[in-house]
GROMACS .gro file of C-alpha atoms in nm:
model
  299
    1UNK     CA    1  -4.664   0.624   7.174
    2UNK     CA    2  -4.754   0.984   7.303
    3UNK     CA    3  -4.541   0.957   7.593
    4UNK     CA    4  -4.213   0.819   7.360
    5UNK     CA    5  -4.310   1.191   7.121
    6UNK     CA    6  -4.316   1.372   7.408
    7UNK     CA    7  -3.954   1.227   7.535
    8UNK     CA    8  -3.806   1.292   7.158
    9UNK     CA    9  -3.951   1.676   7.174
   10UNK     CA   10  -3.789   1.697   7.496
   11UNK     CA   11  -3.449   1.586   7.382
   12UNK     CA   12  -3.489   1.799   7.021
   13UNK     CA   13  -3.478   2.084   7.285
   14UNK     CA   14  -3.108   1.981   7.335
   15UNK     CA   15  -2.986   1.966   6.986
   16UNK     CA   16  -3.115   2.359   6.941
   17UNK     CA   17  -2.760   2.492   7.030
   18UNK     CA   18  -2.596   2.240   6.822
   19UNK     CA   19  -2.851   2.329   6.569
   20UNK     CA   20  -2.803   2.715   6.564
   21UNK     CA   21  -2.413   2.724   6.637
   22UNK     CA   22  -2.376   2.559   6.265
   23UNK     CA   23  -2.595   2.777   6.120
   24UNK     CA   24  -2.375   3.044   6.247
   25UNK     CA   25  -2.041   2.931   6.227
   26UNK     CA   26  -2.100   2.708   5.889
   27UNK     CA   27  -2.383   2.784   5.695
   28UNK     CA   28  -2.405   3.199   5.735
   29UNK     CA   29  -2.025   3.203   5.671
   30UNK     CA   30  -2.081   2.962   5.331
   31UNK     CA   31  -2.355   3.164   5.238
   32UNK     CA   32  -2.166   3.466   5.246
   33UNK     CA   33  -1.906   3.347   5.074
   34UNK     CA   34  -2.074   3.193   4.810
   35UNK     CA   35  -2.251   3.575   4.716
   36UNK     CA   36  -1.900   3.744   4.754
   37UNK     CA   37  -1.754   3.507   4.487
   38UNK     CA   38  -2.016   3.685   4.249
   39UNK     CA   39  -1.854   4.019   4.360
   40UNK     CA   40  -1.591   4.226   4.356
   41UNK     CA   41  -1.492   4.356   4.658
   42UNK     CA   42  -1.178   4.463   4.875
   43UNK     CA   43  -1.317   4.419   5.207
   44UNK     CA   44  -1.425   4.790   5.216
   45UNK     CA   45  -1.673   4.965   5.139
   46UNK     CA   46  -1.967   4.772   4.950
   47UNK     CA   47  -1.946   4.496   4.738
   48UNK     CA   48  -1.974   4.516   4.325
   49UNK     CA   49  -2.163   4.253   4.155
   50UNK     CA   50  -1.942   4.115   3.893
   51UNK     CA   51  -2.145   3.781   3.775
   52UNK     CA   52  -1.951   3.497   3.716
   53UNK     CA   53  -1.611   3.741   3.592
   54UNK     CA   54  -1.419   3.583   3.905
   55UNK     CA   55  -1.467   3.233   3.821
   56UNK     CA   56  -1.406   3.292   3.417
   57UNK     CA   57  -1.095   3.430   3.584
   58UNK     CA   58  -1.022   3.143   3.807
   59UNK     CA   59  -1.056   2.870   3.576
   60UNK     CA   60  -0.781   3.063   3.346
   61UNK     CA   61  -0.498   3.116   3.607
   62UNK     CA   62  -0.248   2.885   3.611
   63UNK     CA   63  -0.212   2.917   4.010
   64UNK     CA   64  -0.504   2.826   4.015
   65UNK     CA   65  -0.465   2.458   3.825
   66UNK     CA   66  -0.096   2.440   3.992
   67UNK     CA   67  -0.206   2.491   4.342
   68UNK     CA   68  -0.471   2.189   4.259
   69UNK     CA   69  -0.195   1.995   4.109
   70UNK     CA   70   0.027   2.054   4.461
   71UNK     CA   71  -0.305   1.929   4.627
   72UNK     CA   72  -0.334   1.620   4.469
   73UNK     CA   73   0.014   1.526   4.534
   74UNK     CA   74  -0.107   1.623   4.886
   75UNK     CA   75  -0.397   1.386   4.892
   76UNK     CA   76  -0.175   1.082   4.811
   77UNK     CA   77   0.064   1.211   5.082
   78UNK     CA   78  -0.197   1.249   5.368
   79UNK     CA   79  -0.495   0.979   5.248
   80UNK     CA   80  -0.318   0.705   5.055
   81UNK     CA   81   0.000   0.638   5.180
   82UNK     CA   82  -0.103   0.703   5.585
   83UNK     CA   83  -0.415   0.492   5.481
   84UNK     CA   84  -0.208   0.170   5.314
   85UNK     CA   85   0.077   0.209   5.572
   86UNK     CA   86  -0.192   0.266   5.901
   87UNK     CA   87  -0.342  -0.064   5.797
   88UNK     CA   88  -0.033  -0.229   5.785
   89UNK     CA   89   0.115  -0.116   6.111
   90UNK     CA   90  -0.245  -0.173   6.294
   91UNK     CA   91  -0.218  -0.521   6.232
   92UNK     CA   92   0.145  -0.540   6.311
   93UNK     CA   93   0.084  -0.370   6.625
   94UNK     CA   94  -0.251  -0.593   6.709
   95UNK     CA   95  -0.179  -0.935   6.585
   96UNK     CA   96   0.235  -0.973   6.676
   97UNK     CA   97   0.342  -0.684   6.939
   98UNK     CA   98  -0.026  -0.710   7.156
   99UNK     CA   99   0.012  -1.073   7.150
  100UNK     CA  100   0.347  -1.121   7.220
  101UNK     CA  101   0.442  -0.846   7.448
  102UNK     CA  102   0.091  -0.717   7.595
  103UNK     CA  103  -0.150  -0.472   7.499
  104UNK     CA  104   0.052  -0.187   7.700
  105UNK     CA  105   0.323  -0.182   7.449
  106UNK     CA  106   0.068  -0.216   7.151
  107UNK     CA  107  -0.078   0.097   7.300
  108UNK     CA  108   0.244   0.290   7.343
  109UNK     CA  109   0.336   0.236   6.989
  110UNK     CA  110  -0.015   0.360   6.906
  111UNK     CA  111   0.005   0.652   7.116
  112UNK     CA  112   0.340   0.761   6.973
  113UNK     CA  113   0.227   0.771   6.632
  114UNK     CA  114  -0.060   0.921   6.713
  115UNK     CA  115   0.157   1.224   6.918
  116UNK     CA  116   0.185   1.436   6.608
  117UNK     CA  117  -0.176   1.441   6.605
  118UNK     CA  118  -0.227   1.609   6.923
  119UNK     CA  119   0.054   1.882   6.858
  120UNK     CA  120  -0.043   2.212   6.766
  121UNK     CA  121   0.002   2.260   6.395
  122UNK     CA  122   0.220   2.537   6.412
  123UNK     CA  123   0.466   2.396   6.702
  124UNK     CA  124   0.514   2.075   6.456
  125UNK     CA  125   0.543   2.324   6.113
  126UNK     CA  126   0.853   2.502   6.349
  127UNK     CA  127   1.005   2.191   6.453
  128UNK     CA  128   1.064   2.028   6.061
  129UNK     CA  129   1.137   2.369   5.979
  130UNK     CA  130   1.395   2.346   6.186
  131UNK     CA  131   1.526   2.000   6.094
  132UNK     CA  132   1.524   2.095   5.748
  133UNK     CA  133   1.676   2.411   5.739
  134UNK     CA  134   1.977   2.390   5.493
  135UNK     CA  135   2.239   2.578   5.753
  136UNK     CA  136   2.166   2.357   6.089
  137UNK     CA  137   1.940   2.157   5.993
  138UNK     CA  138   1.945   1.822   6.163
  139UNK     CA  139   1.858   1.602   5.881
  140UNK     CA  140   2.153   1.796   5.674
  141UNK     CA  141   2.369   1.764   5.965
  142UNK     CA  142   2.335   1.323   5.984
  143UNK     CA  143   2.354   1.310   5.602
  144UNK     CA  144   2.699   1.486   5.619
  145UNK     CA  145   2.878   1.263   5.960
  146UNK     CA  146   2.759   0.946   5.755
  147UNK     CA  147   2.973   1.117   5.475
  148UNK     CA  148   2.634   1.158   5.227
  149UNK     CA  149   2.671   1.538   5.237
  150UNK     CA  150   2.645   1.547   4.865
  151UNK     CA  151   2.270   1.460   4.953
  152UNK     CA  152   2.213   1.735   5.127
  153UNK     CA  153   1.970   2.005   5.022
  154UNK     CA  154   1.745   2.335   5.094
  155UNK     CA  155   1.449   2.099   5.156
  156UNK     CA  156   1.217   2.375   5.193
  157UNK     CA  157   1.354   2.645   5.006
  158UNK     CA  158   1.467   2.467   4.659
  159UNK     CA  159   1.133   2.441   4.418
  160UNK     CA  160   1.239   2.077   4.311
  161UNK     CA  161   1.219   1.958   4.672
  162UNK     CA  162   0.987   2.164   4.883
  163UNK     CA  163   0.649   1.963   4.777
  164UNK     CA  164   0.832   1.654   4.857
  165UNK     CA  165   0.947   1.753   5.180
  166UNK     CA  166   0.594   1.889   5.244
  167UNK     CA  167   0.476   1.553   5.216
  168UNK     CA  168   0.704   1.355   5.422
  169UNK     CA  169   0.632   1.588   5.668
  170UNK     CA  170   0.237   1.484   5.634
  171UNK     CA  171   0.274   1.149   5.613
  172UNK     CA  172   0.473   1.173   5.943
  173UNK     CA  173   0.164   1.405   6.088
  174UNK     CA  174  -0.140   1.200   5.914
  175UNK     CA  175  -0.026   0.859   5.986
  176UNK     CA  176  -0.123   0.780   6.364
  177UNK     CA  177  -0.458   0.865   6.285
  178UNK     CA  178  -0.545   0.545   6.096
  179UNK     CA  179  -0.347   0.305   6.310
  180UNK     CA  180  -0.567   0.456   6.612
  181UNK     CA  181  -0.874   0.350   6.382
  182UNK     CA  182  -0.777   0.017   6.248
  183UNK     CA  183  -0.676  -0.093   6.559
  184UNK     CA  184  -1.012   0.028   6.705
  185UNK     CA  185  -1.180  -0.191   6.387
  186UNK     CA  186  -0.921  -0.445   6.474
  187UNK     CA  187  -1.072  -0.532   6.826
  188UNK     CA  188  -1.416  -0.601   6.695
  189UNK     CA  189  -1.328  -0.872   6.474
  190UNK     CA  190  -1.426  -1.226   6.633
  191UNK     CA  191  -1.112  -1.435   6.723
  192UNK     CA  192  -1.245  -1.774   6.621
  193UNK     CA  193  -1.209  -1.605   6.305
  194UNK     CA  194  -0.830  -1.587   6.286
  195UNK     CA  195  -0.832  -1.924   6.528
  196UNK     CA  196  -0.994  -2.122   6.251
  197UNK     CA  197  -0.775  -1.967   6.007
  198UNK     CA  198  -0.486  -2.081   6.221
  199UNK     CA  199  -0.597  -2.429   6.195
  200UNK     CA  200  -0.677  -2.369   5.787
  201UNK     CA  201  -0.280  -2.332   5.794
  202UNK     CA  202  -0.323  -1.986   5.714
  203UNK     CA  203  -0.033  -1.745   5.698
  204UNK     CA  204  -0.006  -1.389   5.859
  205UNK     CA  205  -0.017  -1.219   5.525
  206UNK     CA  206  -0.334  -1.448   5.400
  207UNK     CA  207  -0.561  -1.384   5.725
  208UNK     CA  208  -0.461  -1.000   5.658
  209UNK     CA  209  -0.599  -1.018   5.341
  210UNK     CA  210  -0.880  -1.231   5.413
  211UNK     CA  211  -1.018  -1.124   5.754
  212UNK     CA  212  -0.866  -0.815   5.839
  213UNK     CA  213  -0.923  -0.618   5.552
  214UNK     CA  214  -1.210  -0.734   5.467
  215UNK     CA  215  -1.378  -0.691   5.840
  216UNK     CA  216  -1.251  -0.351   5.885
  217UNK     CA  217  -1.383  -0.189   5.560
  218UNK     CA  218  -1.630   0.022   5.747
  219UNK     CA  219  -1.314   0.188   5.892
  220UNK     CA  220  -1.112   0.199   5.590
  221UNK     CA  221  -1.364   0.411   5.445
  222UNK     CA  222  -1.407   0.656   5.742
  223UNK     CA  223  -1.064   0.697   5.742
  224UNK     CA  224  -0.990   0.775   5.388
  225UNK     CA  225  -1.261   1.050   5.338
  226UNK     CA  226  -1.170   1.202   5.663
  227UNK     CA  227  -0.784   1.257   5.555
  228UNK     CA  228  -0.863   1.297   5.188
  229UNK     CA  229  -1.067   1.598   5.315
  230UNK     CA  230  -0.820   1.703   5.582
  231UNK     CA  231  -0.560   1.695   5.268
  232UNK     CA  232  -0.776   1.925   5.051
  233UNK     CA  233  -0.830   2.167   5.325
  234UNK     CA  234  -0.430   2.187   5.472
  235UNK     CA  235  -0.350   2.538   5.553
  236UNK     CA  236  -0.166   2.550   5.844
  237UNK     CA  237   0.149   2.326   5.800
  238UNK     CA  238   0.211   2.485   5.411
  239UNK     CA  239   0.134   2.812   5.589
  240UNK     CA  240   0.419   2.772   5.898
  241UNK     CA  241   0.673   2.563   5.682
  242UNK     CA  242   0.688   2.739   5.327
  243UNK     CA  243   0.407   2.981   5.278
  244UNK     CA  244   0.359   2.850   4.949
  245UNK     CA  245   0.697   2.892   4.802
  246UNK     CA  246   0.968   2.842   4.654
  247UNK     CA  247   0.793   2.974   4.290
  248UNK     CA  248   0.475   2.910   4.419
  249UNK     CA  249   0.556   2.526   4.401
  250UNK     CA  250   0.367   2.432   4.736
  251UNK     CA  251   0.114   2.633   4.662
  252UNK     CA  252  -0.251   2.495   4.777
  253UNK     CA  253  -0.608   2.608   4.699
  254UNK     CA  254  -0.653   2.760   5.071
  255UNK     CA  255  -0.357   2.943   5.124
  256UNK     CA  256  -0.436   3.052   4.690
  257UNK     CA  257  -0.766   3.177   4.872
  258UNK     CA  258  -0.605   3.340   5.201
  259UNK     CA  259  -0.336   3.540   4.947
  260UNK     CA  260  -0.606   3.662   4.759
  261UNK     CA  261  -0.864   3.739   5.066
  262UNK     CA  262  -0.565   3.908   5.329
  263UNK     CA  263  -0.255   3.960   5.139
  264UNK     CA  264  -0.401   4.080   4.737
  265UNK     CA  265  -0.735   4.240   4.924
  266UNK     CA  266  -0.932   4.048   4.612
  267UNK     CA  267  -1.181   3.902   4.863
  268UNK     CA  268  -1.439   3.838   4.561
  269UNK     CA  269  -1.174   3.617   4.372
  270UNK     CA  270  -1.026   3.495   4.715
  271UNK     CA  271  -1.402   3.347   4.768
  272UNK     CA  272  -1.439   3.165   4.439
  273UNK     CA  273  -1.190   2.986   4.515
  274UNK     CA  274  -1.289   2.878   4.860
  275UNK     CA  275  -1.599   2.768   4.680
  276UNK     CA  276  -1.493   2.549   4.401
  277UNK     CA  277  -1.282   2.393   4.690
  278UNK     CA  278  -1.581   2.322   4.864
  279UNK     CA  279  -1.805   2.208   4.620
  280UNK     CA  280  -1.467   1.977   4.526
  281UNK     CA  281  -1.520   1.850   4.892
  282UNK     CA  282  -1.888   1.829   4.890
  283UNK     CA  283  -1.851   1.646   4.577
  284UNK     CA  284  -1.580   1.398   4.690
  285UNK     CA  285  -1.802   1.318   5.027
  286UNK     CA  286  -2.081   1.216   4.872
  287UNK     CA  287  -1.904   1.014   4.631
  288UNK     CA  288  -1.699   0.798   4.880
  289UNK     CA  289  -2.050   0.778   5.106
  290UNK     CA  290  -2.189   0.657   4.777
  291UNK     CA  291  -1.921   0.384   4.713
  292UNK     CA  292  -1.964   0.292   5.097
  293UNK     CA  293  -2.298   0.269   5.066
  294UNK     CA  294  -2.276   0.047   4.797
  295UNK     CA  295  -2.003  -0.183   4.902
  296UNK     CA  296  -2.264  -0.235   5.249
  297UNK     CA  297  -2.492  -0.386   5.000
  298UNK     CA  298  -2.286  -0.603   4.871
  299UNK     CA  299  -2.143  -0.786   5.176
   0.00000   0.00000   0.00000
């Protein structure tokens, strides 16, 4: 017993880096933050304490409520539909193309939707800006040699369209992520499970509904808190392909925050809002580890 205490002091010594990195980079930052949304300050100079005028303030604007009404759109763009669509294609990709042409084609699909993943935010952000631009944009460009140029638009630059181009776009970016992960769940699952549902007479669509989602549910889970979060936190492809415009209409709490912390020098108001997004994350991770949690117990 005091030789196994000994071993797990020894390998505490390891996490120590780990340990005071986050405290750096995470929790000094957040704590910082936290006492300049109680300020008012404009990055110069020192800070006035303002009590709670920045978030009586906040709760008023109506940027403030649009840019969370852009971000919910958002979160059905990049968690539900990637999430409901992943699942689908994982089992496409695991139960008919790995069976019936091998497990290297299975993988190159799931590498190629997975691509967008690995691109740098900003090369992907120029790329759709480019096949979206009204002038030469590619996607304008097919719509009018198949004689639909009536459909053609300013994706990015007309207010009606610009959110919903923004999420294509993510649901193009988000969506390899969960096939990698399903598939990943996929490969766990016993095959005398889907063997004996074989011999049941089972149908494709029945043993998806039976087996696969219910075996993979750990997964499911992971992967919708991960890209609801990643949704409430997008910066960079808003950022590269509309910088919040037309009107303000894809406006999103972090680049709110970023306009009001670089660009309005309102680094007190700039950090209440990069709290109440936080505590909106906080929030929403606990309550999906909760509902995990809970759904374990049942099984």
């Amino acid at each position: 017993m005091a030789g196994r205490s000994s071993r797990e002091r020894g390998y505490a010594l390891y996490l120590i880096p780990g340990v005071l990195a986050s405290i750096a980079v995470i929790v000094v930052p957040l704590v910082m933050t936290v006492y300049v949304s109680f300020t008012k300050w404009t990055g110069v100079g020192d800070p006035r304490w303002v009590g709670l005028e920045n978030y009586t303030r906040l709760f008023g604007d109506t940027l403030f409520w649009q840019s969370f009404g852009n971000i919910g759109l958002l979160v059905f763009a990049m968690a539900i539909i990637p999430t409901l669509l992943g699942l689908v294609l994982a089992a496409v990709l695991f139960d008919y193309v790995g069976k019936k042409f091998g497990d290297r084609w299975a993988g190159l699909f799931r590498s190629g939707y997975y691509l967008p993943q690995v691109i740098p935010v900003a090369v992907t952000g120029i790329i759709w800006s480019w096949i979206l631009h009204p002038s030469y944009g590619a996607l304008n460009r097919i719509l009018e040699a198949v004689g639909l140029g009536g459909l053609a638009r300013n994706w990015l630059g007309d207010p009606d369209y610009a959110l919903y181009s923004v999420m294509l776009v993510m649901i193009w970016f988000q969506i390899g992520y969960p096939v990698v992960m399903f598939m990943s769940g996929l490969s766990r699952i016993d095959p005398s499970l889907y063997e004996a549902a074989d011999l049941d007479g089972a149908t494709w669509w029945q043993r998806f509904r039976k087996i696969t989602v219910h075996m993979i549910r750990p997964e499911f889970y992971v992967v919708l808190i991960t890209t609801t979060i990643a949704a409430l936190k997008i910066f960079g492809q808003v950022f590269v392909l509309t910088k919040g415009g037309p009107s303000n209409a894809t406006l999103v709490p972090s680049y709110f925050a970023y306009k009001n912390f670089f660009e309005k020098a309102q680094v007190g108001y700039g950090s209440a809002i990069s709290t109440v997004l936080t505590v909106l994350i906080v929030a929403l991770a606990f309550l999906f580890l909760r509902l995990q949690h809970r759904s374990e117990e049942l099984r």
